[in-house]
Amino acid sequence: MNRPRSLTCYLCGRGFGTASLSIHQPQCYRKMLAQWEQNPTQTRGPKPVDPSTRPVPTSMKSKNIDRFNEEQYSGFTQQLAQCPHCERRFVPDALARHLKSCRPGNTAKRVTTQLEPPEESVQPVFGVACRKCNRRFAPDRIAVHENVCLRAKKRKVFNARNQRLKGTDMAPLTRKGKQVYQAEPPKPPSKWREQHQDFIRAVRSARRMDAFQAKGGNIS
């Protein structure tokens, strides 16, 4: 069963159902406009465009949906504010958080994303790459992630063997995950089967001797 196609909002870049987008865009416009009016002039970017100028078609074919989404996403990228240091683009409220970690001389390398038109032979890449882990995030989330990721220390490789031995009698006998004791030499093969047969023969011989004596026999 194929998933229903979604339509892109030109204000926030998220996908919505064909019946939901016309309801979402006016609400999203009021929210974006309120944020735009509150943000400083240097970081708020262009003023959001009224959704009445971009009507949502009621029904579209698959090819028309792709064209509509490209136009919507192009409108979304045009409204993003640009960082003056690394030239990456963010939604206005995310740019303010990004500027706290992006400084002149300590900027991120410019990355190719869908915000820049890709070549025909290159598959479009969505999101913005983190400067440290190279994972990709939506433009309004990358600043929040980098704030945490750039401060995080590299984790040590988890050693399951040391964790199992911790607190046991084997713990003092290990060093850096390696055994420091010498294993016992292999034991010689056991002869228990031969010894068992000898024991059975001795028991049977003793029983015959007892029976012989019981009948008055003399074994001297």
CSV table of C-alpha atoms in Angstrom, one decimal:
chain,number,residue,atom,x,y,z
A,1,MET,CA,0.0,0.0,0.0
A,2,ASN,CA,1.5,3.3,-1.1
A,3,ARG,CA,1.7,6.2,1.4
A,4,PRO,CA,-0.3,9.3,0.4
A,5,ARG,CA,1.8,12.1,-1.0
A,6,SER,CA,2.4,15.1,1.2
A,7,LEU,CA,2.6,18.8,0.3
A,8,THR,CA,5.3,21.1,1.6
A,9,CYS,CA,4.6,24.3,3.6
A,10,TYR,CA,6.6,27.2,2.1
A,11,LEU,CA,6.9,28.8,5.6
A,12,CYS,CA,8.3,25.9,7.8
A,13,GLY,CA,9.3,23.4,5.1
A,14,ARG,CA,7.4,20.5,6.7
A,15,GLY,CA,5.0,18.1,4.8
A,16,PHE,CA,1.3,18.0,5.3
A,17,GLY,CA,-1.7,16.1,3.7
A,18,THR,CA,-3.5,17.6,0.8
A,19,ALA,CA,-6.4,18.6,3.0
A,20,SER,CA,-4.3,19.8,5.9
A,21,LEU,CA,-2.0,22.3,4.2
A,22,SER,CA,-4.6,24.9,3.5
A,23,ILE,CA,-5.5,24.8,7.2
A,24,HIS,CA,-1.9,24.8,8.4
A,25,GLN,CA,-0.4,27.6,6.3
A,26,PRO,CA,-2.6,30.5,7.7
A,27,GLN,CA,-1.7,29.4,11.3
A,28,CYS,CA,1.9,28.9,10.4
A,29,TYR,CA,2.0,32.4,8.8
A,30,ARG,CA,0.6,34.1,12.0
A,31,LYS,CA,3.2,32.3,14.1
A,32,MET,CA,6.1,33.1,11.7
A,33,LEU,CA,5.0,36.8,11.5
A,34,ALA,CA,4.9,37.1,15.3
A,35,GLN,CA,8.4,35.7,15.5
A,36,TRP,CA,9.6,37.9,12.7
A,37,GLU,CA,8.4,41.0,14.5
A,38,GLN,CA,10.0,40.0,17.8
A,39,ASN,CA,13.4,39.1,16.4
A,40,PRO,CA,16.2,41.7,15.9
A,41,THR,CA,16.4,43.3,12.5
A,42,GLN,CA,19.9,41.8,11.8
A,43,THR,CA,18.7,38.2,12.3
A,44,ARG,CA,15.0,38.0,11.3
A,45,GLY,CA,15.5,37.7,7.5
A,46,PRO,CA,12.8,38.6,5.0
A,47,LYS,CA,9.2,39.2,6.1
A,48,PRO,CA,7.0,36.0,5.7
A,49,VAL,CA,4.8,36.0,2.6
A,50,ASP,CA,1.0,36.0,3.1
A,51,PRO,CA,-0.4,32.5,2.2
A,52,SER,CA,-3.3,34.1,0.3
A,53,THR,CA,-0.7,34.8,-2.5
A,54,ARG,CA,0.1,31.1,-2.7
A,55,PRO,CA,-3.2,29.2,-2.9
A,56,VAL,CA,-3.2,25.4,-2.4
A,57,PRO,CA,-4.7,23.4,-5.3
A,58,THR,CA,-7.5,21.1,-4.2
A,59,SER,CA,-6.4,18.1,-6.4
A,60,MET,CA,-3.2,17.4,-8.2
A,61,LYS,CA,-1.5,14.5,-10.1
A,62,SER,CA,1.8,13.0,-8.9
A,63,LYS,CA,3.9,15.0,-11.4
A,64,ASN,CA,2.1,18.3,-10.4
A,65,ILE,CA,2.7,17.5,-6.7
A,66,ASP,CA,6.5,17.3,-7.3
A,67,ARG,CA,6.4,20.6,-9.1
A,68,PHE,CA,4.3,22.2,-6.4
A,69,ASN,CA,6.6,20.9,-3.6
A,70,GLU,CA,9.7,22.3,-5.5
A,71,GLU,CA,8.1,25.7,-5.7
A,72,GLN,CA,7.0,25.6,-2.1
A,73,TYR,CA,10.5,24.6,-0.9
A,74,SER,CA,12.1,27.3,-3.0
A,75,GLY,CA,9.8,29.8,-1.3
A,76,PHE,CA,10.8,28.4,2.1
A,77,THR,CA,14.6,28.8,1.4
A,78,GLN,CA,14.1,32.4,0.2
A,79,GLN,CA,12.7,33.3,3.6
A,80,LEU,CA,15.6,31.9,5.6
A,81,ALA,CA,18.0,34.3,7.3
A,82,GLN,CA,21.8,33.9,6.4
A,83,CYS,CA,24.5,33.7,9.0
A,84,PRO,CA,27.1,36.5,8.3
A,85,HIS,CA,30.0,34.3,9.3
A,86,CYS,CA,29.5,30.8,7.7
A,87,GLU,CA,26.8,31.9,5.1
A,88,ARG,CA,24.5,29.0,6.1
A,89,ARG,CA,20.8,29.7,6.2
A,90,PHE,CA,18.4,29.2,9.1
A,91,VAL,CA,14.9,30.0,10.2
A,92,PRO,CA,15.1,33.3,12.1
A,93,ASP,CA,14.7,31.9,15.7
A,94,ALA,CA,17.3,29.2,15.0
A,95,LEU,CA,19.8,31.8,13.6
A,96,ALA,CA,19.9,33.6,16.9
A,97,ARG,CA,20.9,30.3,18.7
A,98,HIS,CA,23.4,29.5,15.9
A,99,LEU,CA,25.2,32.8,16.3
A,100,LYS,CA,26.0,32.0,19.9
A,101,SER,CA,28.4,29.2,18.7
A,102,CYS,CA,29.4,30.6,15.2
A,103,ARG,CA,32.1,33.3,15.5
A,104,PRO,CA,34.5,34.9,13.0
A,105,GLY,CA,37.5,32.6,12.7
A,106,ASN,CA,35.6,29.6,14.2
A,107,THR,CA,33.0,29.1,11.5
A,108,ALA,CA,31.7,25.9,9.8
A,109,LYS,CA,32.7,25.0,6.4
A,110,ARG,CA,30.2,25.7,3.7
A,111,VAL,CA,28.2,22.5,2.9
A,112,THR,CA,26.1,21.7,-0.2
A,113,THR,CA,22.4,21.2,0.8
A,114,GLN,CA,19.1,21.5,-0.9
A,115,LEU,CA,19.3,25.3,-0.2
A,116,GLU,CA,21.8,25.4,-3.1
A,117,PRO,CA,20.5,24.1,-6.5
A,118,PRO,CA,22.1,20.7,-7.0
A,119,GLU,CA,23.5,19.5,-10.3
A,120,GLU,CA,21.3,17.4,-12.5
A,121,SER,CA,23.4,14.3,-11.9
A,122,VAL,CA,23.5,14.7,-8.1
A,123,GLN,CA,20.7,13.5,-5.8
A,124,PRO,CA,19.2,16.4,-3.7
A,125,VAL,CA,20.5,16.4,-0.1
A,126,PHE,CA,18.1,17.4,2.6
A,127,GLY,CA,19.1,19.2,5.8
A,128,VAL,CA,22.2,20.8,7.1
A,129,ALA,CA,25.3,18.8,8.2
A,130,CYS,CA,26.6,19.1,11.8
A,131,ARG,CA,30.2,20.4,11.9
A,132,LYS,CA,31.3,17.6,14.2
A,133,CYS,CA,29.3,14.4,13.5
A,134,ASN,CA,28.2,15.2,9.9
A,135,ARG,CA,24.6,14.1,10.7
A,136,ARG,CA,22.0,16.1,9.0
A,137,PHE,CA,19.2,18.1,10.6
A,138,ALA,CA,16.4,20.5,9.5
A,139,PRO,CA,17.6,24.1,9.3
A,140,ASP,CA,15.6,25.0,12.4
A,141,ARG,CA,17.1,22.2,14.5
A,142,ILE,CA,20.8,22.3,13.5
A,143,ALA,CA,21.7,25.1,15.9
A,144,VAL,CA,20.2,23.2,18.9
A,145,HIS,CA,22.0,20.0,18.0
A,146,GLU,CA,25.4,21.7,17.4
A,147,ASN,CA,25.2,23.4,20.8
A,148,VAL,CA,25.2,20.0,22.5
A,149,CYS,CA,27.3,18.1,19.9
A,150,LEU,CA,30.3,20.5,19.9
A,151,ARG,CA,30.6,20.3,23.7
A,152,ALA,CA,30.1,16.5,24.0
A,153,LYS,CA,33.3,14.4,24.7
A,154,LYS,CA,34.1,11.3,22.6
A,155,ARG,CA,32.8,8.2,24.4
A,156,LYS,CA,35.1,5.3,25.2
A,157,VAL,CA,34.5,2.0,23.5
A,158,PHE,CA,32.4,-0.2,25.7
A,159,ASN,CA,34.3,-3.4,26.7
A,160,ALA,CA,31.7,-6.0,27.5
A,161,ARG,CA,34.3,-8.6,28.7
A,162,ASN,CA,35.7,-6.2,31.4
A,163,GLN,CA,32.1,-5.4,32.5
A,164,ARG,CA,31.3,-9.0,33.0
A,165,LEU,CA,34.5,-9.7,35.0
A,166,LYS,CA,34.1,-6.6,37.2
A,167,GLY,CA,33.6,-7.6,40.8
A,168,THR,CA,34.5,-11.3,40.2
A,169,ASP,CA,37.5,-13.4,41.2
A,170,MET,CA,38.7,-13.1,37.6
A,171,ALA,CA,39.0,-9.3,37.7
A,172,PRO,CA,42.5,-9.2,39.3
A,173,LEU,CA,43.8,-11.7,36.7
A,174,THR,CA,43.1,-9.4,33.8
A,175,ARG,CA,44.8,-6.3,32.5
A,176,LYS,CA,43.4,-4.0,29.8
A,177,GLY,CA,41.1,-6.7,28.7
A,178,LYS,CA,43.7,-9.4,28.4
A,179,GLN,CA,44.4,-12.4,30.6
A,180,VAL,CA,47.7,-12.3,32.5
A,181,TYR,CA,47.6,-15.8,33.9
A,182,GLN,CA,48.7,-18.9,32.2
A,183,ALA,CA,46.1,-21.5,31.4
A,184,GLU,CA,46.5,-25.0,32.9
A,185,PRO,CA,48.1,-27.6,30.6
A,186,PRO,CA,45.7,-30.0,29.0
A,187,LYS,CA,45.0,-33.2,31.1
A,188,PRO,CA,46.0,-36.6,29.7
A,189,PRO,CA,43.1,-38.7,28.3
A,190,SER,CA,41.3,-40.6,31.0
A,191,LYS,CA,41.3,-44.4,31.2
A,192,TRP,CA,38.1,-44.7,33.1
A,193,ARG,CA,36.6,-47.3,30.8
A,194,GLU,CA,39.5,-49.7,31.3
A,195,GLN,CA,39.5,-49.1,35.0
A,196,HIS,CA,35.7,-49.8,35.2
A,197,GLN,CA,36.1,-53.1,33.3
A,198,ASP,CA,38.9,-54.2,35.7
A,199,PHE,CA,36.7,-53.3,38.7
A,200,ILE,CA,33.7,-55.4,37.3
A,201,ARG,CA,36.0,-58.4,36.7
A,202,ALA,CA,37.4,-58.1,40.3
A,203,VAL,CA,33.8,-58.0,41.8
A,204,ARG,CA,32.7,-61.0,39.8
A,205,SER,CA,35.8,-63.0,40.7
A,206,ALA,CA,35.2,-62.2,44.4
A,207,ARG,CA,31.6,-63.4,44.2
A,208,ARG,CA,32.6,-66.7,42.6
A,209,MET,CA,35.2,-67.2,45.4
A,210,ASP,CA,32.5,-66.5,48.1
A,211,ALA,CA,30.1,-69.0,46.4
A,212,PHE,CA,32.9,-71.6,46.2
A,213,GLN,CA,33.7,-71.2,49.9
A,214,ALA,CA,30.0,-71.4,50.8
A,215,LYS,CA,29.9,-74.9,49.2
A,216,GLY,CA,32.7,-76.1,51.5
A,217,GLY,CA,35.5,-75.5,49.0
A,218,ASN,CA,39.0,-74.9,50.2
A,219,ILE,CA,41.0,-72.1,48.6
A,220,SER,CA,44.2,-72.7,50.5
